[in-house]
PDB file of C-alpha atoms in Angstrom:
ATOM      1  CA  MET O  35     -39.973 -10.588 -11.486  1.00  0.00           C
ATOM      2  CA  VAL O  36     -36.465 -11.987 -12.003  1.00  0.00           C
ATOM      3  CA  GLU O  37     -34.580 -12.695  -8.777  1.00  0.00           C
ATOM      4  CA  PRO O  38     -31.260 -10.750  -8.743  1.00  0.00           C
ATOM      5  CA  THR O  39     -28.067 -12.802  -8.825  1.00  0.00           C
ATOM      6  CA  LEU O  40     -25.656 -12.873  -5.890  1.00  0.00           C
ATOM      7  CA  MET O  41     -23.296 -10.507  -7.741  1.00  0.00           C
ATOM      8  CA  GLU O  42     -26.152  -8.060  -8.418  1.00  0.00           C
ATOM      9  CA  LYS O  43     -27.029  -8.136  -4.707  1.00  0.00           C
ATOM     10  CA  VAL O  44     -23.399  -7.389  -3.779  1.00  0.00           C
ATOM     11  CA  THR O  45     -23.193  -4.578  -6.351  1.00  0.00           C
ATOM     12  CA  ASN O  46     -26.412  -2.967  -5.108  1.00  0.00           C
ATOM     13  CA  LEU O  47     -25.325  -3.271  -1.474  1.00  0.00           C
ATOM     14  CA  ALA O  48     -21.940  -1.645  -2.242  1.00  0.00           C
ATOM     15  CA  LYS O  49     -23.790   1.238  -3.921  1.00  0.00           C
ATOM     16  CA  ARG O  50     -26.341   1.733  -1.124  1.00  0.00           C
ATOM     17  CA  ARG O  51     -23.657   1.757   1.563  1.00  0.00           C
ATOM     18  CA  GLY O  52     -21.427   4.244  -0.271  1.00  0.00           C
ATOM     19  CA  PHE O  53     -18.576   1.927  -1.258  1.00  0.00           C
ATOM     20  CA  ILE O  54     -18.708   1.811  -5.072  1.00  0.00           C
ATOM     21  CA  PHE O  55     -20.891   3.620  -7.628  1.00  0.00           C
ATOM     22  CA  PRO O  56     -21.298   3.009 -11.379  1.00  0.00           C
ATOM     23  CA  SER O  57     -19.219   5.731 -13.055  1.00  0.00           C
ATOM     24  CA  ALA O  58     -21.251   8.678 -14.445  1.00  0.00           C
ATOM     25  CA  GLU O  59     -24.527   6.892 -13.669  1.00  0.00           C
ATOM     26  CA  LEU O  60     -26.351  10.247 -13.828  1.00  0.00           C
ATOM     27  CA  TYR O  61     -25.600  10.308 -17.584  1.00  0.00           C
ATOM     28  CA  GLY O  62     -26.180   6.633 -18.325  1.00  0.00           C
ATOM     29  CA  GLY O  63     -22.899   5.235 -16.988  1.00  0.00           C
ATOM     30  CA  LEU O  64     -19.971   3.761 -18.900  1.00  0.00           C
ATOM     31  CA  GLY O  65     -19.421   0.003 -18.983  1.00  0.00           C
ATOM     32  CA  GLY O  66     -16.398  -1.249 -17.082  1.00  0.00           C
ATOM     33  CA  PHE O  67     -15.779   1.945 -15.074  1.00  0.00           C
ATOM     34  CA  TRP O  68     -16.526   2.427 -11.371  1.00  0.00           C
ATOM     35  CA  ASP O  69     -16.232   5.277  -8.851  1.00  0.00           C
ATOM     36  CA  PHE O  70     -15.224   4.578  -5.258  1.00  0.00           C
ATOM     37  CA  GLY O  71     -17.559   6.307  -2.802  1.00  0.00           C
ATOM     38  CA  PRO O  72     -16.710   7.836   0.612  1.00  0.00           C
ATOM     39  CA  LEU O  73     -16.372   4.472   2.366  1.00  0.00           C
ATOM     40  CA  GLY O  74     -14.867   2.709  -0.645  1.00  0.00           C
ATOM     41  CA  VAL O  75     -12.012   5.165  -1.048  1.00  0.00           C
ATOM     42  CA  GLU O  76     -11.152   4.892   2.668  1.00  0.00           C
ATOM     43  CA  LEU O  77     -11.146   1.098   2.429  1.00  0.00           C
ATOM     44  CA  LYS O  78      -8.966   1.177  -0.693  1.00  0.00           C
ATOM     45  CA  ASN O  79      -6.532   3.706   0.794  1.00  0.00           C
ATOM     46  CA  ASN O  80      -6.228   1.653   3.995  1.00  0.00           C
ATOM     47  CA  LEU O  81      -5.380  -1.418   1.923  1.00  0.00           C
ATOM     48  CA  LYS O  82      -2.801   0.487  -0.136  1.00  0.00           C
ATOM     49  CA  ARG O  83      -1.154   1.884   2.999  1.00  0.00           C
ATOM     50  CA  ALA O  84      -1.015  -1.570   4.602  1.00  0.00           C
ATOM     51  CA  TRP O  85       0.505  -3.092   1.446  1.00  0.00           C
ATOM     52  CA  TRP O  86       3.088  -0.296   1.046  1.00  0.00           C
ATOM     53  CA  LYS O  87       4.121  -0.489   4.686  1.00  0.00           C
ATOM     54  CA  ARG O  88       4.473  -4.286   4.561  1.00  0.00           C
ATOM     55  CA  PHE O  89       6.248  -4.711   1.234  1.00  0.00           C
ATOM     56  CA  VAL O  90       8.285  -1.469   0.970  1.00  0.00           C
ATOM     57  CA  GLN O  91       8.743   0.430   4.214  1.00  0.00           C
ATOM     58  CA  GLN O  92       9.334  -2.585   6.457  1.00  0.00           C
ATOM     59  CA  ARG O  93      11.846  -4.218   4.100  1.00  0.00           C
ATOM     60  CA  ASP O  94      15.384  -3.131   3.240  1.00  0.00           C
ATOM     61  CA  ASP O  95      15.410  -5.075  -0.045  1.00  0.00           C
ATOM     62  CA  VAL O  96      12.470  -3.253  -1.727  1.00  0.00           C
ATOM     63  CA  VAL O  97      12.207   0.395  -2.823  1.00  0.00           C
ATOM     64  CA  GLY O  98       9.337   2.404  -4.279  1.00  0.00           C
ATOM     65  CA  LEU O  99       8.623   4.056  -7.632  1.00  0.00           C
ATOM     66  CA  ASP O 100       5.873   6.113  -9.273  1.00  0.00           C
ATOM     67  CA  SER O 101       6.124   5.950 -13.068  1.00  0.00           C
ATOM     68  CA  THR O 102       3.951   7.598 -15.734  1.00  0.00           C
ATOM     69  CA  ILE O 103       0.730   6.147 -17.120  1.00  0.00           C
ATOM     70  CA  ILE O 104       1.784   6.999 -20.701  1.00  0.00           C
ATOM     71  CA  THR O 105       5.270   6.027 -21.841  1.00  0.00           C
ATOM     72  CA  ASN O 106       7.223   5.675 -25.073  1.00  0.00           C
ATOM     73  CA  PRO O 107       5.271   3.175 -27.255  1.00  0.00           C
ATOM     74  CA  THR O 108       8.545   1.429 -28.082  1.00  0.00           C
ATOM     75  CA  VAL O 109       8.400   0.023 -24.549  1.00  0.00           C
ATOM     76  CA  TRP O 110       5.229  -1.899 -25.421  1.00  0.00           C
ATOM     77  CA  LYS O 111       6.792  -3.243 -28.598  1.00  0.00           C
ATOM     78  CA  ALA O 112       9.865  -4.449 -26.700  1.00  0.00           C
ATOM     79  CA  SER O 113       7.751  -6.093 -23.973  1.00  0.00           C
ATOM     80  CA  GLY O 114       5.599  -7.947 -26.511  1.00  0.00           C
ATOM     81  CA  HIS O 115       2.374  -6.175 -25.583  1.00  0.00           C
ATOM     82  CA  LEU O 116       1.758  -4.784 -29.068  1.00  0.00           C
ATOM     83  CA  GLU O 117       1.869  -8.291 -30.505  1.00  0.00           C
ATOM     84  CA  HIS O 118       0.611 -10.511 -27.704  1.00  0.00           C
ATOM     85  CA  PHE O 119      -1.543  -8.429 -25.325  1.00  0.00           C
ATOM     86  CA  ALA O 120      -4.746  -9.339 -27.113  1.00  0.00           C
ATOM     87  CA  ASP O 121      -8.003 -11.253 -26.806  1.00  0.00           C
ATOM     88  CA  GLU O 122      -9.991 -13.003 -29.509  1.00  0.00           C
ATOM     89  CA  LEU O 123     -13.196 -11.132 -30.391  1.00  0.00           C
ATOM     90  CA  VAL O 124     -16.277 -12.833 -31.873  1.00  0.00           C
ATOM     91  CA  GLU O 125     -19.397 -11.100 -33.227  1.00  0.00           C
ATOM     92  CA  CYS O 126     -22.863 -12.599 -33.639  1.00  0.00           C
ATOM     93  CA  THR O 127     -24.117 -12.616 -37.239  1.00  0.00           C
ATOM     94  CA  GLN O 128     -27.707 -11.924 -36.086  1.00  0.00           C
ATOM     95  CA  CYS O 129     -27.727  -9.497 -33.143  1.00  0.00           C
ATOM     96  CA  HIS O 130     -24.136  -8.250 -33.727  1.00  0.00           C
ATOM     97  CA  HIS O 131     -23.288  -8.451 -30.024  1.00  0.00           C
ATOM     98  CA  ARG O 132     -19.583  -8.943 -29.364  1.00  0.00           C
ATOM     99  CA  PHE O 133     -17.961 -11.316 -26.913  1.00  0.00           C
ATOM    100  CA  LYS O 134     -14.560 -12.517 -25.771  1.00  0.00           C
ATOM    101  CA  ALA O 135     -14.106 -15.867 -27.522  1.00  0.00           C
ATOM    102  CA  ASP O 136     -13.113 -17.613 -24.268  1.00  0.00           C
ATOM    103  CA  ASP O 137     -16.402 -16.600 -22.619  1.00  0.00           C
ATOM    104  CA  VAL O 138     -18.864 -18.183 -25.098  1.00  0.00           C
ATOM    105  CA  GLU O 139     -19.579 -21.515 -26.766  1.00  0.00           C
ATOM    106  CA  LYS O 140     -20.505 -22.024 -30.436  1.00  0.00           C
ATOM    107  CA  LYS O 141     -23.774 -20.039 -30.264  1.00  0.00           C
ATOM    108  CA  CYS O 142     -24.563 -16.498 -29.132  1.00  0.00           C
ATOM    109  CA  PRO O 143     -25.922 -16.514 -25.554  1.00  0.00           C
ATOM    110  CA  ASP O 144     -28.194 -13.550 -26.338  1.00  0.00           C
ATOM    111  CA  CYS O 145     -30.025 -14.777 -29.455  1.00  0.00           C
ATOM    112  CA  GLY O 146     -28.681 -18.217 -30.364  1.00  0.00           C
ATOM    113  CA  GLY O 147     -27.041 -16.954 -33.557  1.00  0.00           C
ATOM    114  CA  THR O 148     -23.710 -18.041 -34.970  1.00  0.00           C
ATOM    115  CA  PHE O 149     -20.408 -16.175 -34.772  1.00  0.00           C
ATOM    116  CA  VAL O 150     -18.047 -14.860 -37.416  1.00  0.00           C
ATOM    117  CA  GLU O 151     -14.436 -16.042 -37.315  1.00  0.00           C
ATOM    118  CA  PRO O 152     -12.563 -14.752 -34.222  1.00  0.00           C
ATOM    119  CA  LYS O 153     -10.472 -11.605 -34.653  1.00  0.00           C
ATOM    120  CA  LYS O 154      -7.460 -10.507 -32.638  1.00  0.00           C
ATOM    121  CA  PHE O 155      -8.242  -7.456 -30.485  1.00  0.00           C
ATOM    122  CA  ASN O 156      -5.434  -5.616 -28.662  1.00  0.00           C
ATOM    123  CA  THR O 157      -6.758  -4.581 -25.267  1.00  0.00           C
ATOM    124  CA  MET O 158      -4.505  -1.549 -24.736  1.00  0.00           C
ATOM    125  CA  PHE O 159      -6.187   1.870 -24.868  1.00  0.00           C
ATOM    126  CA  ARG O 160      -4.771   4.020 -27.657  1.00  0.00           C
ATOM    127  CA  THR O 161      -4.249   7.760 -27.336  1.00  0.00           C
ATOM    128  CA  HIS O 162      -2.201  10.498 -29.018  1.00  0.00           C
ATOM    129  CA  VAL O 163       0.598  12.684 -27.690  1.00  0.00           C
ATOM    130  CA  GLY O 164       0.844  16.062 -29.416  1.00  0.00           C
ATOM    131  CA  PRO O 165      -1.181  19.185 -30.316  1.00  0.00           C
ATOM    132  CA  THR O 166      -3.360  17.584 -33.023  1.00  0.00           C
ATOM    133  CA  GLU O 167      -4.288  14.001 -33.812  1.00  0.00           C
ATOM    134  CA  GLU O 168      -2.904  14.296 -37.342  1.00  0.00           C
ATOM    135  CA  THR O 169       0.591  15.291 -36.218  1.00  0.00           C
ATOM    136  CA  ALA O 170       0.680  13.560 -32.839  1.00  0.00           C
ATOM    137  CA  SER O 171       2.451  10.302 -32.139  1.00  0.00           C
ATOM    138  CA  GLU O 172       0.395   7.275 -31.136  1.00  0.00           C
ATOM    139  CA  ALA O 173       0.745   6.135 -27.549  1.00  0.00           C
ATOM    140  CA  PHE O 174      -0.999   3.793 -25.111  1.00  0.00           C
ATOM    141  CA  LEU O 175      -2.367   3.917 -21.585  1.00  0.00           C
ATOM    142  CA  ARG O 176      -0.419   1.317 -19.637  1.00  0.00           C
ATOM    143  CA  PRO O 177      -2.238  -2.021 -19.170  1.00  0.00           C
ATOM    144  CA  GLU O 178      -0.097  -2.806 -16.112  1.00  0.00           C
ATOM    145  CA  THR O 179       2.469  -1.053 -13.943  1.00  0.00           C
ATOM    146  CA  ALA O 180       5.421  -3.417 -14.389  1.00  0.00           C
ATOM    147  CA  GLN O 181       6.995  -1.796 -17.461  1.00  0.00           C
ATOM    148  CA  GLY O 182       7.718   1.456 -15.607  1.00  0.00           C
ATOM    149  CA  ILE O 183       9.643  -0.635 -13.111  1.00  0.00           C
ATOM    150  CA  PHE O 184      11.632  -2.483 -15.767  1.00  0.00           C
ATOM    151  CA  VAL O 185      12.724   0.578 -17.750  1.00  0.00           C
ATOM    152  CA  ASN O 186      13.815   2.360 -14.545  1.00  0.00           C
ATOM    153  CA  PHE O 187      15.589  -0.678 -13.117  1.00  0.00           C
ATOM    154  CA  ASP O 188      19.158   0.458 -13.793  1.00  0.00           C
ATOM    155  CA  LEU O 189      18.532   4.030 -12.593  1.00  0.00           C
ATOM    156  CA  VAL O 190      17.050   2.694  -9.362  1.00  0.00           C
ATOM    157  CA  ARG O 191      19.936   0.244  -8.944  1.00  0.00           C
ATOM    158  CA  GLN O 192      22.537   2.985  -9.400  1.00  0.00           C
ATOM    159  CA  THR O 193      20.910   5.736  -7.344  1.00  0.00           C
ATOM    160  CA  GLN O 194      19.931   3.468  -4.440  1.00  0.00           C
ATOM    161  CA  ARG O 195      23.145   1.413  -4.636  1.00  0.00           C
ATOM    162  CA  LYS O 196      21.231  -1.854  -4.701  1.00  0.00           C
ATOM    163  CA  ARG O 197      22.582  -5.305  -5.446  1.00  0.00           C
ATOM    164  CA  LEU O 198      20.624  -8.423  -6.350  1.00  0.00           C
ATOM    165  CA  PRO O 199      18.306  -9.578  -4.992  1.00  0.00           C
ATOM    166  CA  PHE O 200      16.073  -6.513  -4.546  1.00  0.00           C
ATOM    167  CA  GLY O 201      12.616  -5.343  -5.529  1.00  0.00           C
ATOM    168  CA  ILE O 202      10.910  -2.249  -6.927  1.00  0.00           C
ATOM    169  CA  ALA O 203       7.276  -1.569  -6.043  1.00  0.00           C
ATOM    170  CA  GLN O 204       4.632   0.889  -7.153  1.00  0.00           C
ATOM    171  CA  ILE O 205       0.919   1.538  -6.845  1.00  0.00           C
ATOM    172  CA  GLY O 206      -0.942   3.076  -9.765  1.00  0.00           C
ATOM    173  CA  LYS O 207      -3.732   3.066 -12.322  1.00  0.00           C
ATOM    174  CA  ALA O 208      -3.809   0.625 -15.240  1.00  0.00           C
ATOM    175  CA  PHE O 209      -6.215   0.406 -18.175  1.00  0.00           C
ATOM    176  CA  ARG O 210      -7.459  -2.488 -20.310  1.00  0.00           C
ATOM    177  CA  ASN O 211      -9.985  -2.112 -23.107  1.00  0.00           C
ATOM    178  CA  GLU O 212     -11.897  -5.265 -22.181  1.00  0.00           C
ATOM    179  CA  ILE O 213     -14.221  -6.616 -24.880  1.00  0.00           C
ATOM    180  CA  THR O 214     -16.878  -7.609 -22.342  1.00  0.00           C
ATOM    181  CA  PRO O 215     -16.323  -5.958 -18.956  1.00  0.00           C
ATOM    182  CA  GLY O 216     -18.457  -7.304 -16.158  1.00  0.00           C
ATOM    183  CA  ASN O 217     -18.628  -9.309 -12.952  1.00  0.00           C
ATOM    184  CA  PHE O 218     -18.608  -6.042 -10.960  1.00  0.00           C
ATOM    185  CA  ILE O 219     -15.024  -4.775 -10.414  1.00  0.00           C
ATOM    186  CA  PHE O 220     -13.436  -8.147 -11.239  1.00  0.00           C
ATOM    187  CA  ARG O 221     -13.207  -7.199 -14.922  1.00  0.00           C
ATOM    188  CA  SER O 222     -13.113  -3.437 -15.296  1.00  0.00           C
ATOM    189  CA  ARG O 223     -11.443  -1.169 -17.835  1.00  0.00           C
ATOM    190  CA  GLU O 224      -9.765   1.125 -15.298  1.00  0.00           C
ATOM    191  CA  PHE O 225      -8.312  -0.235 -12.071  1.00  0.00           C
ATOM    192  CA  GLU O 226      -5.475   0.214  -9.614  1.00  0.00           C
ATOM    193  CA  GLN O 227      -2.585  -2.172  -9.112  1.00  0.00           C
ATOM    194  CA  MET O 228      -0.203  -2.767  -6.224  1.00  0.00           C
ATOM    195  CA  GLU O 229       2.765  -4.374  -7.933  1.00  0.00           C
ATOM    196  CA  MET O 230       6.279  -5.367  -6.969  1.00  0.00           C
ATOM    197  CA  GLU O 231       8.940  -6.798  -9.261  1.00  0.00           C
ATOM    198  CA  PHE O 232      11.708  -8.655  -7.450  1.00  0.00           C
ATOM    199  CA  PHE O 233      14.999  -9.090  -9.297  1.00  0.00           C
ATOM    200  CA  VAL O 234      17.149 -12.116  -8.442  1.00  0.00           C
ATOM    201  CA  LYS O 235      20.295 -13.889  -9.545  1.00  0.00           C
ATOM    202  CA  PRO O 236      19.868 -16.486 -12.332  1.00  0.00           C
ATOM    203  CA  GLY O 237      18.999 -19.911 -11.003  1.00  0.00           C
ATOM    204  CA  THR O 238      17.311 -18.642  -7.827  1.00  0.00           C
ATOM    205  CA  ASP O 239      14.029 -17.549  -9.433  1.00  0.00           C
ATOM    206  CA  ASP O 240      11.992 -20.648  -8.488  1.00  0.00           C
ATOM    207  CA  GLU O 241      13.052 -20.376  -4.845  1.00  0.00           C
ATOM    208  CA  TRP O 242      12.196 -16.686  -4.646  1.00  0.00           C
ATOM    209  CA  PHE O 243       8.888 -17.238  -6.442  1.00  0.00           C
ATOM    210  CA  ASP O 244       7.767 -19.723  -3.780  1.00  0.00           C
ATOM    211  CA  ARG O 245       8.922 -17.400  -0.989  1.00  0.00           C
ATOM    212  CA  TRP O 246       6.889 -14.508  -2.379  1.00  0.00           C
ATOM    213  CA  VAL O 247       3.759 -16.634  -2.791  1.00  0.00           C
ATOM    214  CA  ASP O 248       4.094 -17.560   0.903  1.00  0.00           C
ATOM    215  CA  GLU O 249       4.712 -13.946   1.912  1.00  0.00           C
ATOM    216  CA  SER O 250       1.697 -12.736  -0.074  1.00  0.00           C
ATOM    217  CA  LEU O 251      -0.500 -15.338   1.595  1.00  0.00           C
ATOM    218  CA  ARG O 252       0.734 -14.220   5.035  1.00  0.00           C
ATOM    219  CA  PHE O 253      -0.118 -10.604   4.165  1.00  0.00           C
ATOM    220  CA  PHE O 254      -3.759 -11.522   3.601  1.00  0.00           C
ATOM    221  CA  THR O 255      -4.049 -13.714   6.679  1.00  0.00           C
ATOM    222  CA  ASP O 256      -2.415 -10.992   8.807  1.00  0.00           C
ATOM    223  CA  LEU O 257      -5.130  -8.642   7.568  1.00  0.00           C
ATOM    224  CA  GLY O 258      -7.644 -11.029   9.104  1.00  0.00           C
ATOM    225  CA  LEU O 259      -8.735 -13.261   6.224  1.00  0.00           C
ATOM    226  CA  ASN O 260      -9.542 -16.828   7.220  1.00  0.00           C
ATOM    227  CA  PRO O 261      -6.710 -19.032   5.840  1.00  0.00           C
ATOM    228  CA  LYS O 262      -9.217 -21.860   5.355  1.00  0.00           C
ATOM    229  CA  ARG O 263     -10.985 -19.714   2.745  1.00  0.00           C
ATOM    230  CA  LEU O 264      -7.806 -18.978   0.779  1.00  0.00           C
ATOM    231  CA  ARG O 265      -6.390 -21.351  -1.809  1.00  0.00           C
ATOM    232  CA  ARG O 266      -3.409 -21.345  -4.159  1.00  0.00           C
ATOM    233  CA  THR O 267      -4.182 -22.081  -7.794  1.00  0.00           C
ATOM    234  CA  LYS O 268      -1.298 -22.600 -10.217  1.00  0.00           C
ATOM    235  CA  GLN O 269      -2.120 -21.462 -13.740  1.00  0.00           C
ATOM    236  CA  LYS O 270      -1.756 -24.016 -16.519  1.00  0.00           C
ATOM    237  CA  LYS O 271       0.699 -23.405 -19.354  1.00  0.00           C
ATOM    238  CA  ASP O 272      -2.030 -22.286 -21.758  1.00  0.00           C
ATOM    239  CA  GLU O 273      -3.319 -19.807 -19.146  1.00  0.00           C
ATOM    240  CA  LEU O 274      -0.013 -18.005 -18.571  1.00  0.00           C
ATOM    241  CA  ALA O 275       0.668 -14.491 -19.835  1.00  0.00           C
ATOM    242  CA  HIS O 276       3.095 -14.342 -22.757  1.00  0.00           C
ATOM    243  CA  TYR O 277       5.925 -13.216 -20.455  1.00  0.00           C
ATOM    244  CA  SER O 278       5.234 -15.600 -17.542  1.00  0.00           C
ATOM    245  CA  LYS O 279       7.146 -18.741 -16.560  1.00  0.00           C
ATOM    246  CA  ALA O 280       4.795 -19.506 -13.657  1.00  0.00           C
ATOM    247  CA  THR O 281       1.798 -17.866 -11.996  1.00  0.00           C
ATOM    248  CA  THR O 282      -0.009 -18.723  -8.785  1.00  0.00           C
ATOM    249  CA  ASP O 283      -3.361 -17.099  -7.996  1.00  0.00           C
ATOM    250  CA  LEU O 284      -4.434 -16.647  -4.392  1.00  0.00           C
ATOM    251  CA  GLU O 285      -8.210 -17.160  -4.487  1.00  0.00           C
ATOM    252  CA  TYR O 286     -10.743 -16.440  -1.760  1.00  0.00           C
TER     253      TYR O 286
END
């Protein structure tokens, strides 16, 4: 009998206690999708309420927004997502299993076979808007919530009479067609984001970036997390998203 891994133990415990269930498990499930159970949804809602209160309601320089999941596909062309929001896909020549190129070495971990040349794979979910697929226009489920903030920036600025610096926040679903979902909910195809974009005057971005990293860290420690178990990890240049100048991960 194979001893379950630590992640398998955590996943099974979360299921038994009513926190998170594999989506549609009764019908075989669907990889990369999870349902939050009675305790899980309360935990998630408590976290969302705490985040919204801290970063929106208790500040006078941040306002809220709730934008649509599907938007004009031109938005994704302008933001670079159609061209750059992609992973490299490799397929084994023997067992035909597919993997994200970054996750494997030269040989297939399942059978030891070799891979075909990597192919670009856009991770946005495609859909169609219209009465029939033949006449409908192609659209995408948003892979992140930021674009709804950007395209509404000027309307928010005008209606709320805001001047720089100020932020726009929203909480909502995002979707990524991951090649190899896994590691429990750390790489899933449907997830929820709490995101805030803070707009500043040119030349002050580095200062504000550091301030928001500090503020985010304080949010977690105020929730009760042990600061000794939290670390800041700056992403290297080759790890950054195509639109990012700098990224710092707060890791537990």
